[in-house]
XYZ file of C-alpha atoms in Angstrom:
173
model
C -6.362 -15.192 -2.506
C -7.154 -12.536 0.071
C -9.001 -9.416 -1.139
C -9.388 -5.835 -0.105
C -10.629 -2.516 -1.437
C -7.885 0.059 -1.796
C -7.694 3.766 -2.343
C -4.710 6.087 -2.464
C -4.820 9.879 -2.080
C -2.212 12.606 -2.091
C -2.301 14.591 1.157
C -0.718 17.872 2.194
C 0.992 16.360 5.226
C 1.004 13.156 7.260
C 1.297 15.255 10.431
C -1.768 17.301 9.444
C -3.991 14.221 8.899
C -2.605 12.181 11.810
C -4.783 13.649 14.628
C -7.991 12.950 12.700
C -6.870 9.389 11.868
C -5.848 8.747 15.488
C -9.248 9.957 16.717
C -11.070 7.576 14.352
C -8.789 4.662 15.252
C -8.766 5.362 18.988
C -5.060 4.547 19.065
C -1.640 5.871 18.181
C -0.075 4.558 14.969
C 2.552 1.899 14.490
C 5.561 3.200 12.543
C 6.879 0.889 9.813
C 9.863 1.508 7.536
C 9.369 -0.262 4.211
C 11.737 -0.871 1.316
C 9.767 -2.337 -1.607
C 11.559 -3.847 -4.602
C 9.406 -4.637 -7.644
C 10.222 -7.394 -10.136
C 9.096 -8.243 -13.639
C 5.784 -10.096 -13.472
C 3.442 -10.712 -16.410
C 0.324 -11.534 -14.336
C 0.206 -8.678 -11.833
C 2.814 -7.174 -9.535
C 5.475 -8.911 -7.502
C 7.304 -7.034 -4.780
C 9.616 -7.857 -1.939
C 8.904 -5.701 1.100
C 11.870 -5.528 3.473
C 11.270 -4.322 7.016
C 14.819 -5.133 8.168
C 17.730 -7.388 7.180
C 15.964 -10.266 8.977
C 12.316 -9.695 8.115
C 10.314 -9.131 4.977
C 7.536 -10.510 2.824
C 7.083 -11.366 -0.801
C 3.796 -9.944 -2.062
C 2.002 -10.834 -5.281
C -1.042 -8.751 -6.153
C -3.459 -7.947 -8.932
C -5.539 -4.764 -9.112
C -6.711 -2.232 -11.636
C -4.712 0.988 -11.986
C -7.723 3.251 -11.578
C -8.490 6.306 -9.527
C -10.771 5.679 -6.551
C -11.676 2.466 -4.726
C -10.529 -0.718 -6.458
C -10.538 -4.398 -5.623
C -7.147 -5.955 -5.003
C -6.291 -9.651 -4.798
C -3.083 -10.495 -2.962
C -0.913 -13.227 -1.506
C 1.822 -12.793 1.133
C 4.810 -15.012 1.877
C 7.070 -14.083 4.818
C 10.856 -14.266 4.555
C 13.646 -14.095 7.116
C 16.229 -13.251 4.446
C 14.948 -10.392 2.266
C 18.393 -9.396 0.939
C 19.218 -12.807 -0.547
C 15.655 -13.207 -1.811
C 15.935 -9.780 -3.516
C 19.165 -10.900 -5.174
C 17.656 -14.186 -6.391
C 14.500 -12.522 -7.732
C 16.553 -9.811 -9.435
C 18.622 -12.454 -11.211
C 15.517 -14.408 -12.214
C 13.050 -11.660 -13.107
C 14.889 -8.325 -13.098
C 14.060 -5.320 -10.948
C 11.595 -2.790 -12.322
C 11.819 -0.309 -9.448
C 12.147 0.417 -5.786
C 9.975 2.392 -3.359
C 11.088 3.401 0.127
C 8.664 4.845 2.642
C 7.884 5.551 6.255
C 4.390 4.303 7.028
C 2.179 5.055 9.989
C -0.394 2.266 10.346
C -3.715 2.657 12.137
C -6.736 0.355 12.212
C -10.268 1.721 11.954
C -12.476 -1.355 12.313
C -11.340 -3.722 9.582
C -9.713 -0.963 7.536
C -5.968 -0.407 7.514
C -5.206 3.310 7.319
C -1.716 4.051 5.997
C -0.178 7.501 6.296
C 2.877 7.320 4.050
C 5.915 9.535 3.536
C 7.289 8.232 0.235
C 10.851 9.077 -0.833
C 10.774 11.205 -3.953
C 6.963 11.584 -3.980
C 5.716 13.189 -0.778
C 2.837 12.342 1.551
C -0.082 10.006 0.874
C -2.935 8.252 2.617
C -4.040 4.734 1.700
C -7.073 2.808 2.876
C -7.310 -0.973 2.670
C -10.745 -2.340 3.574
C -10.245 -6.073 4.171
C -13.052 -8.138 2.638
C -14.434 -11.469 3.794
C -14.244 -14.303 1.251
C -17.951 -14.133 0.394
C -18.380 -10.363 0.687
C -19.225 -8.268 -2.371
C -16.712 -5.567 -3.303
C -19.452 -2.907 -3.129
C -19.597 -3.213 0.671
C -15.904 -2.366 0.954
C -16.219 0.452 -1.591
C -18.998 2.062 0.468
C -16.892 1.702 3.612
C -13.878 3.288 1.887
C -15.966 6.264 0.704
C -17.389 6.789 4.200
C -13.939 6.688 5.819
C -12.552 9.050 3.184
C -15.269 11.546 4.120
C -14.557 11.145 7.854
C -10.872 11.824 7.178
C -11.708 14.858 5.047
C -10.194 13.404 1.858
C -11.698 14.948 -1.271
C -12.263 12.730 -4.342
C -10.023 15.114 -6.315
C -7.069 13.991 -4.136
C -7.327 10.357 -5.280
C -4.469 9.090 -7.422
C -4.222 6.309 -9.966
C -1.592 3.567 -9.853
C 1.025 2.425 -7.389
C 3.841 4.503 -5.908
C 6.115 2.763 -8.411
C 4.010 4.164 -11.284
C 4.053 7.669 -9.800
C 7.839 7.555 -9.429
C 8.196 6.354 -13.041
C 6.222 9.390 -14.240
C 8.722 11.672 -12.512
C 11.819 9.813 -13.734
C 11.023 7.660 -16.780
C 14.129 5.484 -17.062
């Protein structure tokens, strides 16, 4: 499975952080609308990410729900029919939640910088430092810390868990 180091931080505003992120990336961001549906999964998390009615991806991942940089293992499978796949997975496994967001994606070296506006939660920044197969996690953790500092993200802004977990804390169903 592919691996990366991830961090998530609450930010005051995507628009406020965007100029600094653009300067580090040397490019303007790509805007991506994402509709993530999560399903019951005993061995990690399983979500269907829909980009449109004709394009999406099924994502399985495993990572610790801890504050700060954490190693994540993941597998992606593209789909050209996210709506029918969502229906089939809902029937088989049951939905556990849904997260909709507008994401601005920038690349700083091998790190994906996500500036997210999440429905019902607010604005966040995520870093995903993509690791090579043989690379120790510590190298990615150091890179994440350095990029956090360059972006002006304080350690106190880091959050624990996925957007799904944060939404569940607001509205425990």
